[in-house]
PDB file of C-alpha atoms in Angstrom:
ATOM      1  CA  GLN A  88       0.000   0.000   0.000  1.00 77.00           C
ATOM      2  CA  VAL A  89       0.943   3.637  -0.559  1.00 88.00           C
ATOM      3  CA  GLN A  90       0.028   6.420   1.826  1.00 94.00           C
ATOM      4  CA  LEU A  91       0.175  10.181   1.252  1.00 96.00           C
ATOM      5  CA  VAL A  92      -0.078  12.551   4.205  1.00 96.00           C
ATOM      6  CA  GLU A  93      -0.529  16.309   3.777  1.00 97.00           C
ATOM      7  CA  SER A  94       0.262  19.013   6.305  1.00 97.00           C
ATOM      8  CA  GLY A  95       0.603  22.782   6.502  1.00 97.00           C
ATOM      9  CA  GLY A  96      -2.968  23.934   5.995  1.00 98.00           C
ATOM     10  CA  GLY A  97      -4.575  26.568   8.153  1.00 98.00           C
ATOM     11  CA  LEU A  98      -6.288  29.932   8.360  1.00 98.00           C
ATOM     12  CA  VAL A  99      -4.565  33.010   6.953  1.00 98.00           C
ATOM     13  CA  GLN A 100      -5.529  36.517   5.921  1.00 98.00           C
ATOM     14  CA  ALA A 101      -5.628  37.570   2.295  1.00 98.00           C
ATOM     15  CA  GLY A 102      -2.123  38.329   1.100  1.00 98.00           C
ATOM     16  CA  GLY A 103      -0.569  35.836   3.487  1.00 98.00           C
ATOM     17  CA  SER A 104       1.387  32.667   2.807  1.00 98.00           C
ATOM     18  CA  LEU A 105       1.240  28.965   3.580  1.00 98.00           C
ATOM     19  CA  ARG A 106       3.490  26.055   2.730  1.00 98.00           C
ATOM     20  CA  LEU A 107       1.884  22.676   2.177  1.00 98.00           C
ATOM     21  CA  SER A 108       3.805  19.419   2.420  1.00 98.00           C
ATOM     22  CA  CYS A 109       2.938  15.899   1.339  1.00 98.00           C
ATOM     23  CA  VAL A 110       4.957  12.814   2.212  1.00 96.00           C
ATOM     24  CA  ALA A 111       4.522   9.516   0.396  1.00 94.00           C
ATOM     25  CA  SER A 112       5.311   6.247   2.129  1.00 93.00           C
ATOM     26  CA  GLY A 113       4.821   2.549   1.546  1.00 90.00           C
ATOM     27  CA  ASN A 114       5.978   0.009  -0.977  1.00 86.00           C
ATOM     28  CA  ILE A 115       6.706   2.329  -3.882  1.00 84.00           C
ATOM     29  CA  PHE A 116       9.137   1.312  -6.583  1.00 86.00           C
ATOM     30  CA  ARG A 117       9.125   4.740  -8.221  1.00 90.00           C
ATOM     31  CA  ILE A 118       7.188   7.982  -7.910  1.00 91.00           C
ATOM     32  CA  ASN A 119       6.999   9.930 -11.146  1.00 92.00           C
ATOM     33  CA  THR A 120       4.674  12.955 -11.146  1.00 96.00           C
ATOM     34  CA  MET A 121       3.451  14.502  -7.898  1.00 96.00           C
ATOM     35  CA  GLY A 122       1.043  17.372  -7.509  1.00 98.00           C
ATOM     36  CA  TRP A 123      -1.953  19.035  -5.935  1.00 98.00           C
ATOM     37  CA  TYR A 124      -5.684  19.372  -6.498  1.00 98.00           C
ATOM     38  CA  ARG A 125      -8.163  21.441  -4.532  1.00 98.00           C
ATOM     39  CA  GLN A 126     -11.890  21.351  -3.929  1.00 98.00           C
ATOM     40  CA  ALA A 127     -14.145  23.985  -2.417  1.00 96.00           C
ATOM     41  CA  PRO A 128     -17.521  22.984  -0.922  1.00 91.00           C
ATOM     42  CA  GLY A 129     -20.110  22.408  -3.633  1.00 92.00           C
ATOM     43  CA  LYS A 130     -17.570  22.747  -6.425  1.00 95.00           C
ATOM     44  CA  GLN A 131     -15.683  20.371  -8.663  1.00 97.00           C
ATOM     45  CA  ARG A 132     -12.169  19.335  -7.813  1.00 97.00           C
ATOM     46  CA  GLU A 133      -9.633  21.256  -9.878  1.00 98.00           C
ATOM     47  CA  PHE A 134      -5.998  20.791 -10.750  1.00 98.00           C
ATOM     48  CA  VAL A 135      -3.609  23.194  -9.025  1.00 98.00           C
ATOM     49  CA  SER A 136      -0.061  22.148  -9.813  1.00 98.00           C
ATOM     50  CA  SER A 137       2.199  19.237 -10.671  1.00 98.00           C
ATOM     51  CA  ILE A 138       5.879  18.452 -10.927  1.00 98.00           C
ATOM     52  CA  THR A 139       7.658  15.617 -12.685  1.00 95.00           C
ATOM     53  CA  SER A 140      10.620  13.646 -11.418  1.00 91.00           C
ATOM     54  CA  ASP A 141      12.913  15.863 -13.501  1.00 91.00           C
ATOM     55  CA  ARG A 142      11.260  18.954 -11.979  1.00 92.00           C
ATOM     56  CA  VAL A 143       9.150  20.132 -14.886  1.00 97.00           C
ATOM     57  CA  SER A 144       6.220  21.971 -13.326  1.00 98.00           C
ATOM     58  CA  ASP A 145       2.732  23.011 -14.381  1.00 98.00           C
ATOM     59  CA  TYR A 146       0.206  25.368 -12.774  1.00 98.00           C
ATOM     60  CA  LEU A 147      -3.405  26.393 -12.846  1.00 98.00           C
ATOM     61  CA  ASP A 148      -3.515  29.811 -14.540  1.00 98.00           C
ATOM     62  CA  SER A 149      -5.070  31.547 -11.540  1.00 98.00           C
ATOM     63  CA  VAL A 150      -2.222  30.520  -9.211  1.00 98.00           C
ATOM     64  CA  LYS A 151       0.685  30.992 -11.590  1.00 98.00           C
ATOM     65  CA  GLY A 152       3.153  33.520 -10.219  1.00 98.00           C
ATOM     66  CA  ARG A 153       1.813  33.086  -6.682  1.00 98.00           C
ATOM     67  CA  PHE A 154       2.318  29.366  -6.025  1.00 98.00           C
ATOM     68  CA  THR A 155       5.530  27.393  -6.381  1.00 98.00           C
ATOM     69  CA  ILE A 156       5.730  23.606  -6.406  1.00 98.00           C
ATOM     70  CA  SER A 157       8.878  21.705  -5.496  1.00 97.00           C
ATOM     71  CA  ARG A 158       9.879  18.204  -4.481  1.00 95.00           C
ATOM     72  CA  ASP A 159      12.496  16.221  -2.627  1.00 93.00           C
ATOM     73  CA  ASN A 160      12.862  12.936  -4.463  1.00 86.00           C
ATOM     74  CA  ALA A 161      14.976  11.344  -1.739  1.00 88.00           C
ATOM     75  CA  LYS A 162      12.209  11.976   0.801  1.00 89.00           C
ATOM     76  CA  ASN A 163       9.276  11.298  -1.558  1.00 91.00           C
ATOM     77  CA  THR A 164       7.902  14.681  -0.585  1.00 95.00           C
ATOM     78  CA  VAL A 165       6.188  17.420  -2.575  1.00 97.00           C
ATOM     79  CA  TYR A 166       5.695  21.000  -1.397  1.00 98.00           C
ATOM     80  CA  LEU A 167       3.416  23.823  -2.423  1.00 98.00           C
ATOM     81  CA  GLN A 168       4.509  27.300  -1.406  1.00 98.00           C
ATOM     82  CA  MET A 169       1.479  29.572  -1.603  1.00 98.00           C
ATOM     83  CA  ASN A 170       2.020  33.334  -1.530  1.00 98.00           C
ATOM     84  CA  SER A 171      -0.338  36.282  -1.989  1.00 98.00           C
ATOM     85  CA  LEU A 172      -3.269  34.096  -1.008  1.00 98.00           C
ATOM     86  CA  LYS A 173      -6.769  35.151  -1.990  1.00 98.00           C
ATOM     87  CA  PRO A 174     -10.159  34.183  -0.526  1.00 97.00           C
ATOM     88  CA  GLU A 175     -10.897  32.226  -3.700  1.00 97.00           C
ATOM     89  CA  ASP A 176      -7.973  29.950  -2.826  1.00 98.00           C
ATOM     90  CA  THR A 177     -10.007  28.579   0.085  1.00 98.00           C
ATOM     91  CA  ALA A 178     -10.419  24.832  -0.395  1.00 98.00           C
ATOM     92  CA  VAL A 179      -9.323  21.408   0.732  1.00 98.00           C
ATOM     93  CA  TYR A 180      -5.984  20.742  -0.908  1.00 98.00           C
ATOM     94  CA  SER A 181      -5.119  17.136  -1.727  1.00 98.00           C
ATOM     95  CA  CYS A 182      -1.828  15.860  -3.000  1.00 98.00           C
ATOM     96  CA  TYR A 183      -1.422  13.020  -5.437  1.00 97.00           C
ATOM     97  CA  ALA A 184       1.349  10.839  -6.745  1.00 96.00           C
ATOM     98  CA  LEU A 185       1.635   8.901  -9.971  1.00 95.00           C
ATOM     99  CA  GLY A 186       3.807   5.947  -9.134  1.00 91.00           C
ATOM    100  CA  GLN A 187       4.790   2.433 -10.009  1.00 90.00           C
ATOM    101  CA  LEU A 188       4.829  -0.513  -7.649  1.00 87.00           C
ATOM    102  CA  ALA A 189       7.188  -2.495  -9.886  1.00 89.00           C
ATOM    103  CA  SER A 190       9.499  -1.907 -12.807  1.00 90.00           C
ATOM    104  CA  GLY A 191       7.583  -1.795 -16.085  1.00 91.00           C
ATOM    105  CA  SER A 192       4.174  -1.495 -14.448  1.00 90.00           C
ATOM    106  CA  LEU A 193       1.644   1.224 -15.240  1.00 90.00           C
ATOM    107  CA  ASN A 194       1.398   4.349 -13.150  1.00 90.00           C
ATOM    108  CA  VAL A 195      -1.206   4.312 -10.400  1.00 93.00           C
ATOM    109  CA  ARG A 196      -2.713   7.473  -8.957  1.00 94.00           C
ATOM    110  CA  TYR A 197      -2.580   7.744  -5.173  1.00 95.00           C
ATOM    111  CA  TRP A 198      -4.363  10.413  -3.129  1.00 96.00           C
ATOM    112  CA  GLY A 199      -3.838  12.017   0.226  1.00 97.00           C
ATOM    113  CA  GLN A 200      -6.651  12.762   2.642  1.00 96.00           C
ATOM    114  CA  GLY A 201      -6.423  16.528   2.193  1.00 97.00           C
ATOM    115  CA  THR A 202      -5.646  19.595   4.268  1.00 98.00           C
ATOM    116  CA  GLN A 203      -7.898  22.627   4.722  1.00 98.00           C
ATOM    117  CA  VAL A 204      -6.737  26.045   3.543  1.00 98.00           C
ATOM    118  CA  THR A 205      -8.903  29.001   4.526  1.00 98.00           C
ATOM    119  CA  VAL A 206      -8.136  32.557   3.409  1.00 98.00           C
ATOM    120  CA  SER A 207     -10.068  35.373   5.061  1.00 97.00           C
ATOM    121  CA  SER A 208     -10.703  38.749   3.457  1.00 93.00           C
TER     122      SER A 208
END
């Protein structure tokens, strides 16, 4: 089994910053892409950011320039530095990992439980 655990969420004022972390553990042969989704109450889950094993990153347009994704491959950890936060960033943020349990196997998508981010105006 593979487990992802997020941390770093909380309540901040608009314009503030938070740093989210997600650690993957378990019987993982290789983790390729890692990233983040978010979901506000009553809304669809949306992609926020991702980063490949060679550190190629991608971002949702509305967070580009404010959020920065990074990873520590040795620790199987992905981070999301969130600056200049806005009330519309309020959501549950969940990390994911696309990984392989064995050499040559297909990637499987694993999800964390999520961490709440609340931005007040």
